[in-house]
Amino acid sequence: MLCKILMMQRRKFLGLVGWTGLAAAATPTLAWPYGPPVQPVRWGKHFELEELGIAQLQDLIDRRKASSVSLVRLYLKRIEAIDRNGPHLNSVIELNPDALSIAAELDRERTAHGKRGPLHGIPVLIKDNIDTHDRMTTTAGSLALKGSKPLRDAFLVERLRAAGAVLLGKTNLSEWANFRGSNSTSGWSGRGGQTRNPYALDRNPSGSSSGSAAAVSANLCAVAVGTETDGSVLSPSSFTGIVGLKPTVGLVSRSGIIPIAHSQDTAGPMARTVADAAILLGALTGTDPDDPATAESSARAQRDYTKFLDAAGLKGMRLGVARNFFGFQPVDELLQQALAALKQCGAELVDPVEIRLRELGTAEIEVLRYEMKADMNAYLAKLGPGAPVRTLKDIIRFNEEHRQQELQWFGQEELVKSEAKGPLTEQAYLDAVATCRRVARVEGIDAVMTQHHLDAIIAPTSGPAHVTDPVLGDHGVGDSTTPAAVAGYPSITVPAGQVHGLPVGLSFFAEAWSEPKLLRIAYAFEQATKARRPPLFLNTIQS
């Protein structure tokens, strides 16, 4: 749900002091431990569906140039060529054996009754911590849950099926959504191995929604669903040059998703365009009695977020530039061009504003550790009779008993620290929750937006992708995801350009339930800049 928690404590420092001086540490030269290097060439023949969005795919079907079945076949062929062979992205952990039959049935339904909506017959990938009650498993990338088949679909999966989406398969992720060890490598799981960044295969895709991001960027699907606790949708989206949207906590149900922490967990759309992210978001929303946080969304959720998309949507918008997230020179230079584009499109920039984070680091990790134990035990207790583990303690024991497969590269310190926590009635937990809400909301985003009369706050989403390092773990140069994540507020990242061939995203975030406004702003920026460039699957960045 999921967070790049293994970099989180380092991120707190980086968010306070900026990224200056860290560039050299971000790109050590290491041997690639996961197979032979790939030659730096564009892989495969021209892909018929490359960079096509949902509306374009629907147009092909409407004009009988394609069908849902043919789309599924083309994406399966693409996965075989790019993910399994060729560059070996390793982004898809499991394919849905029923995808073609589901597509065939949706084609028959379309012919007989018309399409249900924009997602009818569209192939979608979902992260492997989202329950499906079918022939696929749900494991969070861990061998401890290998073979686990939940008793029912996650609520958001029910929503996707109702919208007519074809579940193409599940994506790899940072195991347990990166809440496992102190020096983890994002995109690695015991079950799925290491996901690679499609722009440079020796670079990291970030996490924890690593496979979803890489697959969307590499055109292995139309769109994908990721999850976030702190950075797990936005950061990999930035690293792989796509759009990622983290909704307000409660807009999308979390029931049936392997949890970290109910205070911050949410699923969200990952797409190549803002329009596709808007379409997918509309399909995911809905009030779920099994997730009380969705009750407030009943008067807030939209079925169609595309109605808010406006190429002139930046005109008159007042945007605060959070300069405390700047400071990494190549990114700063790129973002200056983005800021100029925003002004040219009619936005008024308030520069600088500051989001203070000094008290958040300790409080946030305390909340996540307490809630991880409570929420994970509750999830595992609801699994079917054949579930291989039933408690967090069982997971820890399994990892110790299978050290060679699970603990070869990094440990499980976060799981152990979570297991040591007491119930959610303890004062230490209650104090940490109160601190998070006060600092992130009242004294953070709310205060800054009120003081400066802002429509949104902007910041670089992250630095460029670092080299994957299984020995020392992640060592990126920081990101800006924490304020909105801890507040439970929405944020969206949009490609802003590249630094030495590696994508960098620009984030927009604001108050709770402001998805319509953020989509409008993000879409206008995207249309003005059109900064996304498809990946070339290079072996490494050429000097």
Short mmCIF file of N, CA and C in Angstrom, two decimals, residues 242-359:
data_model
loop_
_atom_site.label_atom_id
_atom_site.label_comp_id
_atom_site.label_asym_id
_atom_site.label_seq_id
_atom_site.Cartn_x
_atom_site.Cartn_y
_atom_site.Cartn_z
N ILE A 242 5.85 8.17 -15.81
CA ILE A 242 4.41 8.05 -16.01
C ILE A 242 3.66 8.95 -15.03
N VAL A 243 2.34 8.95 -15.14
CA VAL A 243 1.47 9.69 -14.24
C VAL A 243 1.04 8.76 -13.11
N GLY A 244 1.14 9.22 -11.88
CA GLY A 244 0.68 8.44 -10.74
C GLY A 244 -0.16 9.32 -9.83
N LEU A 245 -1.29 8.80 -9.38
CA LEU A 245 -2.19 9.58 -8.52
C LEU A 245 -2.43 8.84 -7.22
N LYS A 246 -2.09 9.47 -6.11
CA LYS A 246 -2.41 8.96 -4.78
C LYS A 246 -3.65 9.68 -4.29
N PRO A 247 -4.79 8.99 -4.18
CA PRO A 247 -6.02 9.66 -3.78
C PRO A 247 -6.05 10.00 -2.28
N THR A 248 -7.03 10.81 -1.91
CA THR A 248 -7.34 11.03 -0.51
C THR A 248 -7.62 9.68 0.15
N VAL A 249 -7.07 9.45 1.33
CA VAL A 249 -7.35 8.21 2.03
C VAL A 249 -8.85 8.10 2.30
N GLY A 250 -9.46 7.04 1.78
CA GLY A 250 -10.89 6.84 1.91
C GLY A 250 -11.64 7.00 0.60
N LEU A 251 -11.01 7.55 -0.43
CA LEU A 251 -11.68 7.66 -1.72
C LEU A 251 -11.76 6.30 -2.40
N VAL A 252 -10.73 5.47 -2.21
CA VAL A 252 -10.67 4.12 -2.77
C VAL A 252 -10.58 3.13 -1.61
N SER A 253 -11.44 2.14 -1.62
CA SER A 253 -11.46 1.18 -0.52
C SER A 253 -10.15 0.40 -0.42
N ARG A 254 -9.79 0.09 0.82
CA ARG A 254 -8.60 -0.72 1.08
C ARG A 254 -8.93 -2.15 1.42
N SER A 255 -10.21 -2.51 1.54
CA SER A 255 -10.54 -3.89 1.92
C SER A 255 -10.06 -4.85 0.84
N GLY A 256 -9.40 -5.91 1.28
CA GLY A 256 -8.85 -6.88 0.35
C GLY A 256 -7.48 -6.49 -0.19
N ILE A 257 -6.82 -5.53 0.44
CA ILE A 257 -5.46 -5.15 0.06
C ILE A 257 -4.55 -5.44 1.25
N ILE A 258 -3.46 -6.16 1.01
CA ILE A 258 -2.52 -6.46 2.09
C ILE A 258 -1.99 -5.15 2.65
N PRO A 259 -2.16 -4.91 3.95
CA PRO A 259 -1.95 -3.56 4.49
C PRO A 259 -0.55 -3.28 5.02
N ILE A 260 -0.30 -2.00 5.20
CA ILE A 260 0.73 -1.53 6.13
C ILE A 260 0.04 -0.76 7.25
N ALA A 261 -0.65 0.34 6.88
CA ALA A 261 -1.19 1.21 7.93
C ALA A 261 -2.45 1.91 7.44
N HIS A 262 -3.55 1.72 8.16
CA HIS A 262 -4.82 2.29 7.72
C HIS A 262 -4.83 3.82 7.75
N SER A 263 -3.92 4.44 8.50
CA SER A 263 -3.87 5.90 8.52
C SER A 263 -3.44 6.49 7.18
N GLN A 264 -2.67 5.71 6.39
CA GLN A 264 -2.09 6.26 5.17
C GLN A 264 -2.31 5.41 3.92
N ASP A 265 -2.66 4.15 4.06
CA ASP A 265 -2.77 3.26 2.91
C ASP A 265 -3.86 3.71 1.93
N THR A 266 -3.56 3.60 0.65
CA THR A 266 -4.56 3.79 -0.39
C THR A 266 -4.05 3.15 -1.67
N ALA A 267 -4.97 2.73 -2.52
CA ALA A 267 -4.62 2.34 -3.88
C ALA A 267 -4.79 3.56 -4.79
N GLY A 268 -4.14 3.51 -5.96
CA GLY A 268 -4.26 4.63 -6.88
C GLY A 268 -3.89 4.25 -8.30
N PRO A 269 -4.36 5.03 -9.27
CA PRO A 269 -4.09 4.74 -10.68
C PRO A 269 -2.69 5.12 -11.11
N MET A 270 -2.16 4.34 -12.05
CA MET A 270 -0.86 4.61 -12.67
C MET A 270 -1.07 4.48 -14.18
N ALA A 271 -0.68 5.50 -14.93
CA ALA A 271 -1.04 5.57 -16.35
C ALA A 271 0.00 6.39 -17.10
N ARG A 272 -0.07 6.36 -18.42
CA ARG A 272 0.85 7.15 -19.21
C ARG A 272 0.34 8.57 -19.41
N THR A 273 -0.93 8.81 -19.16
CA THR A 273 -1.51 10.14 -19.33
C THR A 273 -2.42 10.47 -18.15
N VAL A 274 -2.64 11.75 -17.95
CA VAL A 274 -3.56 12.20 -16.90
C VAL A 274 -4.98 11.74 -17.21
N ALA A 275 -5.36 11.78 -18.48
CA ALA A 275 -6.71 11.37 -18.86
C ALA A 275 -6.97 9.92 -18.48
N ASP A 276 -6.00 9.03 -18.72
CA ASP A 276 -6.18 7.63 -18.36
C ASP A 276 -6.22 7.44 -16.85
N ALA A 277 -5.42 8.22 -16.12
CA ALA A 277 -5.47 8.15 -14.66
C ALA A 277 -6.85 8.58 -14.16
N ALA A 278 -7.43 9.59 -14.79
CA ALA A 278 -8.76 10.07 -14.41
C ALA A 278 -9.82 9.00 -14.67
N ILE A 279 -9.73 8.34 -15.81
CA ILE A 279 -10.69 7.27 -16.13
C ILE A 279 -10.60 6.15 -15.11
N LEU A 280 -9.38 5.71 -14.81
CA LEU A 280 -9.19 4.60 -13.88
C LEU A 280 -9.65 4.98 -12.48
N LEU A 281 -9.38 6.20 -12.05
CA LEU A 281 -9.80 6.63 -10.72
C LEU A 281 -11.31 6.54 -10.57
N GLY A 282 -12.04 6.97 -11.60
CA GLY A 282 -13.49 6.91 -11.54
C GLY A 282 -14.02 5.50 -11.36
N ALA A 283 -13.32 4.53 -11.92
CA ALA A 283 -13.74 3.13 -11.79
C ALA A 283 -13.43 2.57 -10.41
N LEU A 284 -12.43 3.10 -9.73
CA LEU A 284 -11.98 2.55 -8.46
C LEU A 284 -12.79 3.04 -7.26
N THR A 285 -13.41 4.19 -7.36
CA THR A 285 -14.07 4.79 -6.22
C THR A 285 -15.36 4.06 -5.87
N GLY A 286 -15.82 4.24 -4.63
CA GLY A 286 -17.08 3.64 -4.20
C GLY A 286 -17.09 3.43 -2.71
N THR A 287 -18.27 3.52 -2.11
CA THR A 287 -18.42 3.34 -0.67
C THR A 287 -18.46 1.86 -0.34
N ASP A 288 -17.61 1.45 0.58
CA ASP A 288 -17.46 0.04 0.95
C ASP A 288 -17.72 -0.12 2.44
N PRO A 289 -18.74 -0.86 2.83
CA PRO A 289 -19.01 -1.05 4.27
C PRO A 289 -17.87 -1.73 5.01
N ASP A 290 -16.99 -2.43 4.30
CA ASP A 290 -15.86 -3.08 4.95
C ASP A 290 -14.67 -2.14 5.16
N ASP A 291 -14.77 -0.93 4.64
CA ASP A 291 -13.73 0.08 4.87
C ASP A 291 -14.41 1.37 5.33
N PRO A 292 -14.53 1.59 6.64
CA PRO A 292 -15.25 2.77 7.15
C PRO A 292 -14.71 4.10 6.63
N ALA A 293 -13.43 4.12 6.22
CA ALA A 293 -12.86 5.37 5.72
C ALA A 293 -13.54 5.86 4.45
N THR A 294 -14.23 4.95 3.74
CA THR A 294 -14.88 5.35 2.49
C THR A 294 -16.22 6.02 2.72
N ALA A 295 -16.73 6.01 3.95
CA ALA A 295 -18.05 6.59 4.21
C ALA A 295 -18.11 8.06 3.82
N GLU A 296 -17.05 8.80 4.15
CA GLU A 296 -17.03 10.23 3.82
C GLU A 296 -16.95 10.48 2.33
N SER A 297 -16.48 9.49 1.59
CA SER A 297 -16.32 9.69 0.14
C SER A 297 -17.64 9.62 -0.61
N SER A 298 -18.70 9.16 0.04
CA SER A 298 -19.97 8.97 -0.67
C SER A 298 -20.47 10.27 -1.29
N ALA A 299 -20.20 11.40 -0.64
CA ALA A 299 -20.61 12.69 -1.18
C ALA A 299 -19.50 13.38 -1.95
N ARG A 300 -18.35 12.74 -2.04
CA ARG A 300 -17.17 13.35 -2.66
C ARG A 300 -16.73 12.66 -3.94
N ALA A 301 -16.96 11.35 -4.02
CA ALA A 301 -16.43 10.57 -5.15
C ALA A 301 -17.15 10.91 -6.44
N GLN A 302 -16.45 10.75 -7.54
CA GLN A 302 -16.98 10.99 -8.88
C GLN A 302 -16.88 9.70 -9.68
N ARG A 303 -17.85 9.48 -10.52
CA ARG A 303 -17.75 8.35 -11.45
C ARG A 303 -16.96 8.73 -12.70
N ASP A 304 -16.95 10.03 -13.01
CA ASP A 304 -16.25 10.49 -14.21
C ASP A 304 -15.38 11.69 -13.86
N TYR A 305 -14.10 11.44 -13.70
CA TYR A 305 -13.16 12.52 -13.40
C TYR A 305 -12.65 13.21 -14.66
N THR A 306 -12.95 12.65 -15.82
CA THR A 306 -12.47 13.28 -17.06
C THR A 306 -13.15 14.61 -17.32
N LYS A 307 -14.31 14.84 -16.71
CA LYS A 307 -15.02 16.10 -16.94
C LYS A 307 -14.28 17.30 -16.34
N PHE A 308 -13.30 17.02 -15.49
CA PHE A 308 -12.52 18.10 -14.89
C PHE A 308 -11.27 18.44 -15.70
N LEU A 309 -10.98 17.69 -16.74
CA LEU A 309 -9.77 17.91 -17.53
C LEU A 309 -9.97 19.09 -18.45
N ASP A 310 -9.03 20.04 -18.38
CA ASP A 310 -9.14 21.28 -19.15
C ASP A 310 -7.74 21.74 -19.51
N ALA A 311 -7.46 21.80 -20.79
CA ALA A 311 -6.12 22.21 -21.24
C ALA A 311 -5.79 23.63 -20.80
N ALA A 312 -6.81 24.44 -20.53
CA ALA A 312 -6.58 25.81 -20.04
C ALA A 312 -6.76 25.88 -18.52
N GLY A 313 -6.67 24.73 -17.87
CA GLY A 313 -6.99 24.64 -16.45
C GLY A 313 -6.01 25.32 -15.51
N LEU A 314 -4.87 25.73 -15.97
CA LEU A 314 -3.91 26.41 -15.11
C LEU A 314 -4.20 27.91 -14.96
N LYS A 315 -4.99 28.45 -15.83
CA LYS A 315 -5.26 29.88 -15.81
C LYS A 315 -5.92 30.28 -14.49
N GLY A 316 -5.29 31.20 -13.80
CA GLY A 316 -5.81 31.70 -12.54
C GLY A 316 -5.48 30.84 -11.33
N MET A 317 -4.83 29.70 -11.53
CA MET A 317 -4.47 28.85 -10.40
C MET A 317 -3.29 29.46 -9.63
N ARG A 318 -3.39 29.38 -8.33
CA ARG A 318 -2.34 29.93 -7.46
C ARG A 318 -1.58 28.75 -6.83
N LEU A 319 -0.31 28.60 -7.21
CA LEU A 319 0.47 27.42 -6.85
C LEU A 319 1.66 27.82 -6.00
N GLY A 320 1.84 27.12 -4.88
CA GLY A 320 2.98 27.37 -4.00
C GLY A 320 4.14 26.46 -4.33
N VAL A 321 5.32 27.03 -4.47
CA VAL A 321 6.53 26.27 -4.83
C VAL A 321 7.25 25.89 -3.53
N ALA A 322 7.21 24.60 -3.19
CA ALA A 322 7.81 24.11 -1.94
C ALA A 322 9.31 23.95 -2.13
N ARG A 323 10.04 25.02 -1.93
CA ARG A 323 11.48 25.04 -2.23
C ARG A 323 12.29 24.14 -1.31
N ASN A 324 11.76 23.75 -0.14
CA ASN A 324 12.55 22.87 0.71
C ASN A 324 12.69 21.47 0.14
N PHE A 325 11.99 21.17 -0.98
CA PHE A 325 12.17 19.90 -1.67
C PHE A 325 13.06 20.04 -2.91
N PHE A 326 13.57 21.23 -3.14
CA PHE A 326 14.53 21.44 -4.22
C PHE A 326 15.94 21.32 -3.65
N GLY A 327 16.95 21.50 -4.49
CA GLY A 327 18.32 21.48 -4.00
C GLY A 327 19.23 20.49 -4.69
N PHE A 328 18.69 19.69 -5.64
CA PHE A 328 19.52 18.78 -6.43
C PHE A 328 19.66 19.41 -7.81
N GLN A 329 20.84 19.90 -8.13
CA GLN A 329 21.03 20.85 -9.22
C GLN A 329 20.42 20.43 -10.56
N PRO A 330 20.70 19.22 -11.08
CA PRO A 330 20.12 18.88 -12.38
C PRO A 330 18.60 18.91 -12.38
N VAL A 331 18.00 18.49 -11.26
CA VAL A 331 16.54 18.51 -11.16
C VAL A 331 16.05 19.95 -11.07
N ASP A 332 16.74 20.78 -10.32
CA ASP A 332 16.35 22.18 -10.20
C ASP A 332 16.33 22.87 -11.56
N GLU A 333 17.34 22.59 -12.37
CA GLU A 333 17.39 23.21 -13.70
C GLU A 333 16.20 22.78 -14.55
N LEU A 334 15.88 21.49 -14.49
CA LEU A 334 14.74 20.99 -15.24
C LEU A 334 13.43 21.59 -14.73
N LEU A 335 13.29 21.66 -13.41
CA LEU A 335 12.05 22.17 -12.83
C LEU A 335 11.87 23.67 -13.07
N GLN A 336 12.95 24.41 -13.26
CA GLN A 336 12.79 25.83 -13.60
C GLN A 336 12.04 25.97 -14.92
N GLN A 337 12.30 25.07 -15.86
CA GLN A 337 11.56 25.09 -17.12
C GLN A 337 10.09 24.75 -16.88
N ALA A 338 9.83 23.83 -15.98
CA ALA A 338 8.45 23.48 -15.66
C ALA A 338 7.73 24.66 -15.02
N LEU A 339 8.41 25.35 -14.11
CA LEU A 339 7.80 26.51 -13.48
C LEU A 339 7.49 27.59 -14.51
N ALA A 340 8.39 27.77 -15.46
CA ALA A 340 8.14 28.75 -16.52
C ALA A 340 6.92 28.36 -17.35
N ALA A 341 6.77 27.06 -17.62
CA ALA A 341 5.61 26.60 -18.38
C ALA A 341 4.32 26.85 -17.61
N LEU A 342 4.35 26.65 -16.31
CA LEU A 342 3.17 26.90 -15.49
C LEU A 342 2.75 28.37 -15.57
N LYS A 343 3.73 29.25 -15.49
CA LYS A 343 3.41 30.68 -15.56
C LYS A 343 2.89 31.07 -16.95
N GLN A 344 3.50 30.50 -17.98
CA GLN A 344 3.04 30.79 -19.34
C GLN A 344 1.59 30.35 -19.56
N CYS A 345 1.18 29.33 -18.81
CA CYS A 345 -0.19 28.84 -18.93
C CYS A 345 -1.17 29.57 -18.02
N GLY A 346 -0.70 30.62 -17.37
CA GLY A 346 -1.60 31.47 -16.60
C GLY A 346 -1.63 31.22 -15.11
N ALA A 347 -0.77 30.32 -14.60
CA ALA A 347 -0.73 30.08 -13.16
C ALA A 347 0.05 31.19 -12.47
N GLU A 348 -0.34 31.49 -11.26
CA GLU A 348 0.39 32.44 -10.43
C GLU A 348 1.21 31.63 -9.42
N LEU A 349 2.52 31.83 -9.42
CA LEU A 349 3.39 31.07 -8.54
C LEU A 349 3.73 31.88 -7.29
N VAL A 350 3.55 31.25 -6.14
CA VAL A 350 3.98 31.82 -4.87
C VAL A 350 5.26 31.10 -4.50
N ASP A 351 6.37 31.80 -4.59
CA ASP A 351 7.68 31.16 -4.52
C ASP A 351 8.60 31.97 -3.62
N PRO A 352 9.02 31.39 -2.46
CA PRO A 352 8.82 30.01 -2.04
C PRO A 352 7.71 29.88 -0.98
N VAL A 353 7.29 28.63 -0.77
CA VAL A 353 6.56 28.25 0.44
C VAL A 353 7.32 27.08 1.05
N GLU A 354 7.04 26.81 2.31
CA GLU A 354 7.78 25.74 2.99
C GLU A 354 6.82 24.82 3.74
N ILE A 355 6.98 23.53 3.51
CA ILE A 355 6.26 22.51 4.27
C ILE A 355 7.23 21.94 5.30
N ARG A 356 6.97 22.19 6.56
CA ARG A 356 7.88 21.74 7.61
C ARG A 356 7.63 20.28 7.96
N LEU A 357 8.72 19.53 8.14
CA LEU A 357 8.62 18.09 8.38
C LEU A 357 9.36 17.64 9.63
N ARG A 358 9.86 18.55 10.41
CA ARG A 358 10.85 18.19 11.43
C ARG A 358 10.34 17.18 12.45
N GLU A 359 9.08 17.20 12.77
CA GLU A 359 8.55 16.27 13.77
C GLU A 359 7.96 15.00 13.16
#
